[in-house]
Short mmCIF file of C-alpha atoms in Angstrom, two decimals:
data_model
loop_
_atom_site.label_atom_id
_atom_site.label_comp_id
_atom_site.label_asym_id
_atom_site.label_seq_id
_atom_site.Cartn_x
_atom_site.Cartn_y
_atom_site.Cartn_z
CA UNK A 1 0.00 0.00 0.00
CA UNK A 2 1.45 3.35 -0.99
CA UNK A 3 1.42 6.35 1.29
CA UNK A 4 -1.45 8.81 0.70
CA UNK A 5 -0.39 11.89 -1.23
CA UNK A 6 -1.84 15.26 -0.24
CA UNK A 7 -1.82 17.21 -3.53
CA UNK A 8 -5.22 16.07 -4.88
CA UNK A 9 -8.21 17.29 -2.90
CA UNK A 10 -11.17 14.93 -2.89
CA UNK A 11 -14.60 16.52 -3.09
CA UNK A 12 -18.20 15.62 -2.46
CA UNK A 13 -19.47 14.28 -5.81
CA UNK A 14 -22.08 17.04 -5.94
CA UNK A 15 -19.48 19.81 -5.54
CA UNK A 16 -17.72 21.65 -8.32
CA UNK A 17 -14.41 23.45 -7.90
CA UNK A 18 -16.31 26.71 -7.66
CA UNK A 19 -18.86 25.47 -5.14
CA UNK A 20 -18.20 25.62 -1.41
CA UNK A 21 -18.54 22.49 0.66
CA UNK A 22 -22.07 21.83 1.76
CA UNK A 23 -22.54 22.78 5.38
CA UNK A 24 -24.44 20.54 7.76
CA UNK A 25 -27.03 23.26 8.22
CA UNK A 26 -28.01 22.99 4.56
CA UNK A 27 -29.36 19.46 4.92
CA UNK A 28 -33.12 19.06 5.03
CA UNK A 29 -34.36 17.48 8.22
CA UNK A 30 -38.00 17.36 7.32
CA UNK A 31 -40.83 19.69 8.12
CA UNK A 32 -41.32 20.85 11.67
CA UNK A 33 -43.93 18.88 13.57
CA UNK A 34 -47.43 20.29 14.03
CA UNK A 35 -46.55 22.63 16.87
CA UNK A 36 -50.14 23.15 17.95
CA UNK A 37 -50.51 19.44 18.60
CA UNK A 38 -47.65 18.81 20.95
CA UNK A 39 -45.55 21.82 21.73
CA UNK A 40 -45.01 21.98 25.47
CA UNK A 41 -46.84 24.83 27.13
CA UNK A 42 -45.57 24.83 30.70
CA UNK A 43 -42.33 25.07 32.58
CA UNK A 44 -41.34 21.82 34.26
CA UNK A 45 -39.82 23.90 37.04
CA UNK A 46 -43.23 25.29 38.07
CA UNK A 47 -45.21 22.03 37.97
CA UNK A 48 -44.21 19.35 40.51
CA UNK A 49 -43.89 15.88 39.01
CA UNK A 50 -45.22 13.60 41.71
CA UNK A 51 -47.41 10.51 41.79
CA UNK A 52 -50.64 12.47 42.06
CA UNK A 53 -49.71 14.58 39.04
CA UNK A 54 -49.16 11.64 36.70
CA UNK A 55 -51.99 9.55 38.14
CA UNK A 56 -54.39 12.41 37.36
CA UNK A 57 -52.94 12.93 33.88
CA UNK A 58 -53.30 9.28 32.90
CA UNK A 59 -56.53 8.44 34.72
CA UNK A 60 -58.46 5.86 32.71
CA UNK A 61 -55.57 4.93 30.39
CA UNK A 62 -55.17 1.25 29.60
CA UNK A 63 -51.86 -0.07 30.91
CA UNK A 64 -49.05 -0.72 30.34
CA UNK A 65 -48.25 2.44 28.41
CA UNK A 66 -45.19 4.60 27.75
CA UNK A 67 -45.15 8.36 27.97
CA UNK A 68 -42.96 11.36 27.23
CA UNK A 69 -43.28 14.51 29.32
CA UNK A 70 -42.70 17.33 26.84
CA UNK A 71 -42.03 19.90 29.54
CA UNK A 72 -39.20 17.77 30.91
CA UNK A 73 -38.00 16.98 27.39
CA UNK A 74 -37.67 20.71 26.77
CA UNK A 75 -35.70 21.10 30.00
CA UNK A 76 -33.33 18.39 28.77
CA UNK A 77 -32.99 20.03 25.36
CA UNK A 78 -32.05 23.33 27.01
CA UNK A 79 -29.51 21.66 29.30
CA UNK A 80 -27.96 19.77 26.38
CA UNK A 81 -27.62 22.94 24.34
CA UNK A 82 -25.97 24.73 27.27
CA UNK A 83 -23.57 21.86 27.95
CA UNK A 84 -22.52 21.73 24.29
CA UNK A 85 -21.18 25.28 24.41
CA UNK A 86 -22.02 26.10 20.80
CA UNK A 87 -20.99 22.79 19.24
CA UNK A 88 -23.43 21.19 16.83
CA UNK A 89 -25.40 18.27 18.24
CA UNK A 90 -26.16 15.14 16.22
CA UNK A 91 -29.11 13.15 17.55
CA UNK A 92 -28.49 9.47 18.35
CA UNK A 93 -31.68 7.96 17.00
CA UNK A 94 -31.28 4.68 18.90
CA UNK A 95 -31.92 6.64 22.08
CA UNK A 96 -35.14 8.19 20.72
CA UNK A 97 -36.71 5.63 18.31
CA UNK A 98 -39.64 7.80 17.31
CA UNK A 99 -39.64 9.76 14.06
CA UNK A 100 -42.03 12.36 15.46
CA UNK A 101 -39.83 13.00 18.50
CA UNK A 102 -36.65 13.16 16.39
CA UNK A 103 -38.28 15.76 14.15
CA UNK A 104 -39.46 17.72 17.16
CA UNK A 105 -35.94 17.93 18.60
CA UNK A 106 -34.45 18.91 15.24
CA UNK A 107 -37.04 21.67 14.89
CA UNK A 108 -36.12 23.36 18.17
CA UNK A 109 -33.06 25.22 16.85
CA UNK A 110 -30.10 24.96 14.43
CA UNK A 111 -27.80 23.53 17.12
CA UNK A 112 -29.42 20.16 16.46
CA UNK A 113 -28.27 18.95 13.05
CA UNK A 114 -28.14 15.47 11.65
CA UNK A 115 -28.83 12.00 12.98
CA UNK A 116 -26.63 9.11 14.02
CA UNK A 117 -28.53 5.97 13.02
CA UNK A 118 -27.63 2.54 14.35
CA UNK A 119 -28.25 0.42 11.24
CA UNK A 120 -28.34 0.93 7.49
CA UNK A 121 -31.98 -0.13 7.29
CA UNK A 122 -32.88 2.44 9.91
CA UNK A 123 -30.99 5.16 8.04
CA UNK A 124 -32.78 4.33 4.79
CA UNK A 125 -36.11 4.32 6.62
CA UNK A 126 -35.40 7.73 8.17
CA UNK A 127 -34.42 9.11 4.77
CA UNK A 128 -37.81 8.02 3.48
CA UNK A 129 -39.41 9.99 6.33
CA UNK A 130 -37.79 13.18 5.05
CA UNK A 131 -34.74 13.21 7.32
CA UNK A 132 -31.22 13.75 6.02
CA UNK A 133 -27.56 14.00 7.05
CA UNK A 134 -27.67 10.44 8.35
CA UNK A 135 -24.52 8.92 9.82
CA UNK A 136 -24.60 5.18 10.48
CA UNK A 137 -22.71 4.88 13.75
CA UNK A 138 -21.57 1.27 13.26
CA UNK A 139 -20.10 -0.71 10.35
CA UNK A 140 -22.45 -2.26 7.78
CA UNK A 141 -21.51 -5.51 6.05
CA UNK A 142 -24.51 -7.28 4.53
CA UNK A 143 -24.58 -6.63 0.80
CA UNK A 144 -28.29 -5.83 0.67
CA UNK A 145 -27.96 -3.27 3.48
CA UNK A 146 -25.18 -1.45 1.62
CA UNK A 147 -27.14 -1.76 -1.62
CA UNK A 148 -30.13 -0.10 0.07
CA UNK A 149 -27.88 2.81 1.06
CA UNK A 150 -26.59 3.00 -2.52
CA UNK A 151 -30.13 3.15 -3.89
CA UNK A 152 -31.10 5.82 -1.38
CA UNK A 153 -27.98 7.78 -2.34
CA UNK A 154 -28.96 7.59 -6.00
CA UNK A 155 -32.34 9.03 -4.97
CA UNK A 156 -30.67 12.00 -3.27
CA UNK A 157 -30.26 10.89 0.36
CA UNK A 158 -27.06 11.65 2.26
CA UNK A 159 -26.21 8.53 4.29
CA UNK A 160 -22.66 8.10 5.56
CA UNK A 161 -21.31 4.59 6.19
CA UNK A 162 -18.93 3.80 9.06
CA UNK A 163 -15.62 2.03 8.36
CA UNK A 164 -12.58 1.00 10.39
CA UNK A 165 -10.80 -1.46 8.06
CA UNK A 166 -9.67 -1.96 4.48
CA UNK A 167 -12.16 -4.81 4.24
CA UNK A 168 -15.00 -2.39 5.00
CA UNK A 169 -13.81 0.12 2.40
CA UNK A 170 -13.27 -2.42 -0.37
CA UNK A 171 -16.58 -4.18 0.27
CA UNK A 172 -18.52 -0.90 0.13
CA UNK A 173 -16.56 0.18 -2.93
CA UNK A 174 -17.57 -2.96 -4.83
CA UNK A 175 -21.26 -2.35 -4.21
CA UNK A 176 -21.03 1.39 -4.92
CA UNK A 177 -19.39 0.60 -8.28
CA UNK A 178 -22.23 -1.76 -9.14
CA UNK A 179 -24.84 0.94 -8.49
CA UNK A 180 -22.90 3.76 -10.12
CA UNK A 181 -22.76 5.97 -7.01
CA UNK A 182 -20.11 7.44 -4.74
CA UNK A 183 -20.78 6.59 -1.12
CA UNK A 184 -19.63 8.80 1.77
CA UNK A 185 -17.60 7.14 4.52
CA UNK A 186 -16.77 8.01 8.11
CA UNK A 187 -13.58 6.74 9.71
CA UNK A 188 -14.09 5.36 13.24
CA UNK A 189 -11.02 5.90 15.43
CA UNK A 190 -10.66 4.18 18.80
CA UNK A 191 -10.81 6.33 21.93
CA UNK A 192 -10.30 3.67 24.59
CA UNK A 193 -7.34 3.97 26.96
CA UNK A 194 -5.21 1.14 28.34
CA UNK A 195 -3.98 1.14 31.92
CA UNK A 196 -1.89 -1.66 33.46
CA UNK A 197 -4.26 -4.62 33.62
CA UNK A 198 -7.28 -2.61 32.45
CA UNK A 199 -8.77 -1.72 29.07
CA UNK A 200 -10.78 1.42 29.92
CA UNK A 201 -13.34 1.84 27.17
CA UNK A 202 -15.15 -0.40 24.71
CA UNK A 203 -13.86 -2.83 22.10
CA UNK A 204 -14.81 -0.90 19.02
CA UNK A 205 -12.40 0.27 16.32
CA UNK A 206 -8.88 -1.11 15.73
CA UNK A 207 -7.66 2.32 14.54
CA UNK A 208 -5.52 4.01 17.18
CA UNK A 209 -2.31 5.15 15.48
CA UNK A 210 -1.19 7.04 12.39
CA UNK A 211 0.32 3.83 11.01
CA UNK A 212 -3.06 2.11 11.21
CA UNK A 213 -4.98 5.03 9.71
CA UNK A 214 -2.76 5.89 6.72
CA UNK A 215 -3.56 2.80 4.58
CA UNK A 216 -7.28 3.48 4.89
CA UNK A 217 -6.90 7.11 3.89
CA UNK A 218 -4.85 6.04 0.88
CA UNK A 219 -7.45 3.50 -0.18
CA UNK A 220 -10.39 5.86 0.24
CA UNK A 221 -8.67 8.78 -1.50
CA UNK A 222 -7.71 6.63 -4.47
CA UNK A 223 -11.24 5.35 -5.07
CA UNK A 224 -13.74 6.86 -7.52
CA UNK A 225 -16.59 5.08 -5.72
CA UNK A 226 -16.23 6.22 -2.09
CA UNK A 227 -15.15 9.45 -0.40
CA UNK A 228 -14.26 10.51 3.12
CA UNK A 229 -17.06 12.53 4.67
CA UNK A 230 -16.24 12.44 8.36
CA UNK A 231 -14.26 11.16 11.33
CA UNK A 232 -15.72 9.74 14.52
CA UNK A 233 -14.18 8.91 17.87
CA UNK A 234 -16.46 7.79 20.70
CA UNK A 235 -15.02 8.03 24.20
CA UNK A 236 -17.44 5.53 25.72
CA UNK A 237 -15.56 5.36 29.01
CA UNK A 238 -16.41 9.04 29.60
CA UNK A 239 -19.79 9.24 27.87
CA UNK A 240 -21.34 6.01 29.07
CA UNK A 241 -19.89 5.18 32.50
CA UNK A 242 -21.48 6.63 35.61
CA UNK A 243 -19.37 7.88 38.50
CA UNK A 244 -21.93 8.62 41.21
CA UNK A 245 -23.55 5.33 42.23
CA UNK A 246 -25.08 5.24 45.73
CA UNK A 247 -23.12 3.13 48.19
CA UNK A 248 -20.17 2.61 45.82
CA UNK A 249 -17.67 5.21 47.04
CA UNK A 250 -14.55 3.28 46.07
CA UNK A 251 -15.82 2.43 42.60
CA UNK A 252 -16.95 6.02 42.05
CA UNK A 253 -13.55 7.35 43.09
CA UNK A 254 -11.74 4.89 40.80
CA UNK A 255 -13.94 5.68 37.80
CA UNK A 256 -13.53 9.42 38.39
CA UNK A 257 -9.74 9.03 38.53
CA UNK A 258 -9.68 6.88 35.38
CA UNK A 259 -11.82 9.40 33.53
CA UNK A 260 -9.54 12.29 34.46
CA UNK A 261 -6.46 10.33 33.43
CA UNK A 262 -8.13 9.36 30.13
CA UNK A 263 -9.23 12.81 29.02
CA UNK A 264 -5.80 14.16 28.10
CA UNK A 265 -4.90 11.04 26.12
CA UNK A 266 -8.25 11.07 24.32
CA UNK A 267 -7.86 14.71 23.31
CA UNK A 268 -4.25 14.28 22.19
CA UNK A 269 -4.94 11.14 20.14
CA UNK A 270 -8.01 12.61 18.48
CA UNK A 271 -6.29 15.89 17.62
CA UNK A 272 -3.26 14.10 16.13
CA UNK A 273 -5.30 11.69 14.01
CA UNK A 274 -7.71 14.39 12.82
CA UNK A 275 -4.76 16.58 11.80
CA UNK A 276 -3.20 13.66 9.92
CA UNK A 277 -6.42 12.83 8.11
CA UNK A 278 -7.13 16.45 7.20
CA UNK A 279 -3.65 16.74 5.71
CA UNK A 280 -4.68 14.29 3.02
CA UNK A 281 -8.46 14.80 3.05
CA UNK A 282 -9.05 18.48 3.86
CA UNK A 283 -12.64 18.30 2.66
CA UNK A 284 -13.74 16.17 5.64
CA UNK A 285 -17.11 17.64 6.59
CA UNK A 286 -17.38 16.73 10.26
CA UNK A 287 -15.47 15.38 13.25
CA UNK A 288 -17.89 13.63 15.58
CA UNK A 289 -17.21 12.82 19.20
CA UNK A 290 -18.72 12.22 22.57
CA UNK A 291 -22.05 11.21 23.97
CA UNK A 292 -24.50 12.36 26.62
CA UNK A 293 -22.07 11.71 29.46
CA UNK A 294 -19.13 13.56 27.90
CA UNK A 295 -20.69 16.65 26.30
CA UNK A 296 -19.01 19.00 28.77
CA UNK A 297 -15.53 17.58 28.05
CA UNK A 298 -15.84 16.79 24.33
CA UNK A 299 -16.87 20.37 23.61
CA UNK A 300 -13.45 21.57 24.80
CA UNK A 301 -11.66 19.86 21.90
CA UNK A 302 -11.20 22.29 19.02
CA UNK A 303 -10.94 19.57 16.40
CA UNK A 304 -14.44 18.25 17.22
CA UNK A 305 -17.18 19.89 15.17
CA UNK A 306 -20.19 18.01 16.54
CA UNK A 307 -21.24 15.90 19.52
CA UNK A 308 -23.65 12.99 19.42
CA UNK A 309 -26.38 13.10 22.06
CA UNK A 310 -29.29 10.72 22.57
CA UNK A 311 -30.02 9.55 26.11
CA UNK A 312 -30.06 13.14 27.36
CA UNK A 313 -33.47 13.76 25.83
CA UNK A 314 -35.38 11.04 27.70
CA UNK A 315 -33.21 11.09 30.84
CA UNK A 316 -33.18 7.32 31.60
CA UNK A 317 -32.26 5.86 34.98
CA UNK A 318 -28.63 5.00 34.17
CA UNK A 319 -27.90 8.68 33.63
CA UNK A 320 -28.84 9.57 37.20
CA UNK A 321 -25.36 8.43 38.22
CA UNK A 322 -23.09 11.18 36.84
CA UNK A 323 -21.53 13.78 39.11
CA UNK A 324 -21.31 16.56 36.50
CA UNK A 325 -24.93 16.82 35.32
CA UNK A 326 -28.48 15.65 35.97
CA UNK A 327 -31.21 15.30 33.36
CA UNK A 328 -34.95 15.27 33.97
CA UNK A 329 -36.79 11.90 33.81
CA UNK A 330 -38.82 12.80 30.72
CA UNK A 331 -39.76 9.29 29.56
CA UNK A 332 -41.27 6.45 31.51
CA UNK A 333 -43.91 3.78 31.56
CA UNK A 334 -46.78 2.68 33.77
CA UNK A 335 -47.86 -0.79 34.86
CA UNK A 336 -51.14 -1.62 36.58
CA UNK A 337 -51.60 -3.02 40.07
CA UNK A 338 -53.62 -6.24 39.69
CA UNK A 339 -52.84 -8.11 42.93
CA UNK A 340 -52.00 -7.41 46.55
CA UNK A 341 -50.51 -10.58 48.05
CA UNK A 342 -49.25 -8.71 51.13
CA UNK A 343 -50.21 -5.36 52.69
CA UNK A 344 -46.96 -3.84 51.40
CA UNK A 345 -46.65 -5.75 48.11
CA UNK A 346 -48.43 -4.56 44.96
CA UNK A 347 -48.14 -6.96 42.04
CA UNK A 348 -48.42 -5.35 38.61
CA UNK A 349 -49.06 -6.69 35.13
CA UNK A 350 -45.95 -6.57 32.92
CA UNK A 351 -42.85 -4.54 33.62
CA UNK A 352 -39.93 -6.77 32.62
CA UNK A 353 -38.34 -4.29 30.23
CA UNK A 354 -34.66 -4.90 30.96
CA UNK A 355 -31.87 -2.93 29.29
CA UNK A 356 -29.04 -4.34 27.19
CA UNK A 357 -25.41 -4.49 28.27
CA UNK A 358 -23.57 -6.33 31.02
CA UNK A 359 -26.24 -7.94 33.21
CA UNK A 360 -26.81 -6.34 36.58
CA UNK A 361 -29.38 -4.69 38.81
CA UNK A 362 -28.72 -1.35 37.14
CA UNK A 363 -30.20 -2.70 33.88
CA UNK A 364 -33.59 -3.31 35.51
CA UNK A 365 -36.34 -0.72 35.17
CA UNK A 366 -36.44 1.52 38.23
CA UNK A 367 -39.67 2.24 40.14
CA UNK A 368 -40.11 6.01 39.95
CA UNK A 369 -43.46 6.93 41.46
CA UNK A 370 -44.82 6.72 44.06
CA UNK A 371 -41.56 7.69 45.71
CA UNK A 372 -40.16 4.84 47.78
CA UNK A 373 -41.54 2.04 45.61
CA UNK A 374 -39.01 -0.77 45.10
CA UNK A 375 -38.51 -3.93 43.12
CA UNK A 376 -38.12 -7.14 45.11
CA UNK A 377 -34.58 -8.48 44.73
CA UNK A 378 -35.60 -12.12 44.40
CA UNK A 379 -38.05 -11.43 41.54
CA UNK A 380 -36.94 -8.25 39.83
CA UNK A 381 -39.07 -7.10 36.90
CA UNK A 382 -41.09 -9.98 35.50
CA UNK A 383 -42.13 -11.05 32.03
CA UNK A 384 -45.83 -11.02 32.98
CA UNK A 385 -45.97 -9.67 36.51
CA UNK A 386 -43.78 -7.46 38.66
CA UNK A 387 -44.22 -7.24 42.45
CA UNK A 388 -43.52 -3.81 43.93
CA UNK A 389 -42.84 -3.19 47.62
CA UNK A 390 -44.25 0.11 48.87
CA UNK A 391 -44.58 1.35 52.47
CA UNK A 392 -45.34 5.01 51.78
CA UNK A 393 -48.24 7.30 52.69
CA UNK A 394 -50.13 7.13 49.37
CA UNK A 395 -53.09 4.76 49.37
CA UNK A 396 -52.77 2.41 46.40
CA UNK A 397 -55.58 0.25 45.06
CA UNK A 398 -56.10 -2.37 42.40
CA UNK A 399 -56.08 -0.64 39.03
CA UNK A 400 -53.70 2.11 40.11
CA UNK A 401 -50.48 2.69 38.14
CA UNK A 402 -46.90 2.28 39.26
CA UNK A 403 -44.59 4.48 37.19
CA UNK A 404 -41.14 3.19 36.23
CA UNK A 405 -38.17 4.41 34.23
CA UNK A 406 -36.22 2.29 31.78
CA UNK A 407 -32.51 1.99 32.51
CA UNK A 408 -31.73 3.12 28.96
CA UNK A 409 -33.51 5.54 26.67
CA UNK A 410 -34.67 4.32 23.27
CA UNK A 411 -34.99 0.67 24.25
CA UNK A 412 -38.22 1.62 26.01
CA UNK A 413 -39.75 2.23 22.58
CA UNK A 414 -39.10 -1.35 21.47
CA UNK A 415 -41.80 -2.45 23.94
CA UNK A 416 -44.49 0.12 23.12
CA UNK A 417 -46.13 1.16 19.85
CA UNK A 418 -46.89 4.70 21.01
CA UNK A 419 -45.70 7.40 23.37
CA UNK A 420 -48.35 9.45 25.15
CA UNK A 421 -47.18 13.07 25.09
CA UNK A 422 -47.82 15.08 28.25
CA UNK A 423 -47.66 18.82 28.83
CA UNK A 424 -49.06 21.12 31.49
CA UNK A 425 -51.02 18.38 33.21
CA UNK A 426 -52.70 16.92 30.14
CA UNK A 427 -52.16 14.34 27.42
CA UNK A 428 -51.71 16.52 24.34
CA UNK A 429 -50.90 13.94 21.68
CA UNK A 430 -49.88 10.38 20.94
CA UNK A 431 -47.05 9.54 18.52
CA UNK A 432 -45.73 6.28 17.16
CA UNK A 433 -42.45 4.67 18.07
CA UNK A 434 -40.46 2.59 15.58
CA UNK A 435 -42.46 -0.38 16.82
CA UNK A 436 -45.69 1.47 16.14
CA UNK A 437 -44.44 2.15 12.62
CA UNK A 438 -43.91 -1.58 12.13
CA UNK A 439 -40.12 -1.23 12.24
CA UNK A 440 -37.60 -3.40 14.11
CA UNK A 441 -33.99 -2.79 13.10
CA UNK A 442 -32.13 -4.92 15.66
#
């Protein structure tokens, strides 16, 4: 493999020498949602969110159901914008999983631009819903999935494929050639950090050094069928690892120390690799980094042009455990009390909506309201029934709801076809999730 040569500047296939590079703001993200239907109309700070509030809002609703509190969503949008410090924010669709909600967030202001999809099929589906500037956050291999992206590209969509190996590039190139299109690529660089005896981060990309990156740049730059659109580096150990768990002082202290030690190496590695890549591919449109848990640190890196955010909008339970920020619990679900086997045990129908990742109690849904409600350790959240222990002052009866929060954000929407939208003490609309649209991407 020859070394990449900087003299020739690769361009977006739609650009001429006289045309400036297309800015992210110029992409169409679909029409704004019908504001009159579900624009929030109250400040979450002036309306207490307690059990009585939500029980009154949802009185008579068939359970289980999922909901999204628009007033709290707007609080989370404002906090995210403030934490980003002027950086563009790309929405992680896997943490939202509702086209209507994605469009609503995008419509709030220009800070929110573009979507990070989690599969090619999802990206193509979102393009058909009028959304654009779609970055697939993970590699795609199946030929039909890449072919679907190629067909969407031929129809005018802008969908960027993720790569971290020559095999990825050459496979995509073969399919792009067949369809007569040039496909945009994003190079995924690894942001994990190794300490003695510990790999701090996730096993993601193999690209960590200039020597590993150069052959891919050379291959991409030499191809008439693909072009380099962006660079991504996801510091999962900062963005996705909590450091304020109750009763875990030693673990919290260790994670905090590891994060602080990691930040300087992350910033230095990313800056060096971005500078190297831009030397040979100066047209690179975006440098993507971060996640909900690292917005406040990722924004400090000059080479980063945008930050991916997803979980921040719904404020799931896992994100209660970060020392530097706190989001509002905007999304949740309700299950119905159908039994009372003990004066302090309320058994509900459904509830076993467990999050992905390493198995543990933190992946279980968390009872939210009434305050003080708890799962029972020996049963957890069940497939058909979930017993809840509650000793508080609120009188609960058969047919009453127990409100819970999912550990993660978008995974909630895989279990429900709709989200009930709440604002100012009322249900103001109901929108479909991916499941309600008949879609299941993973």
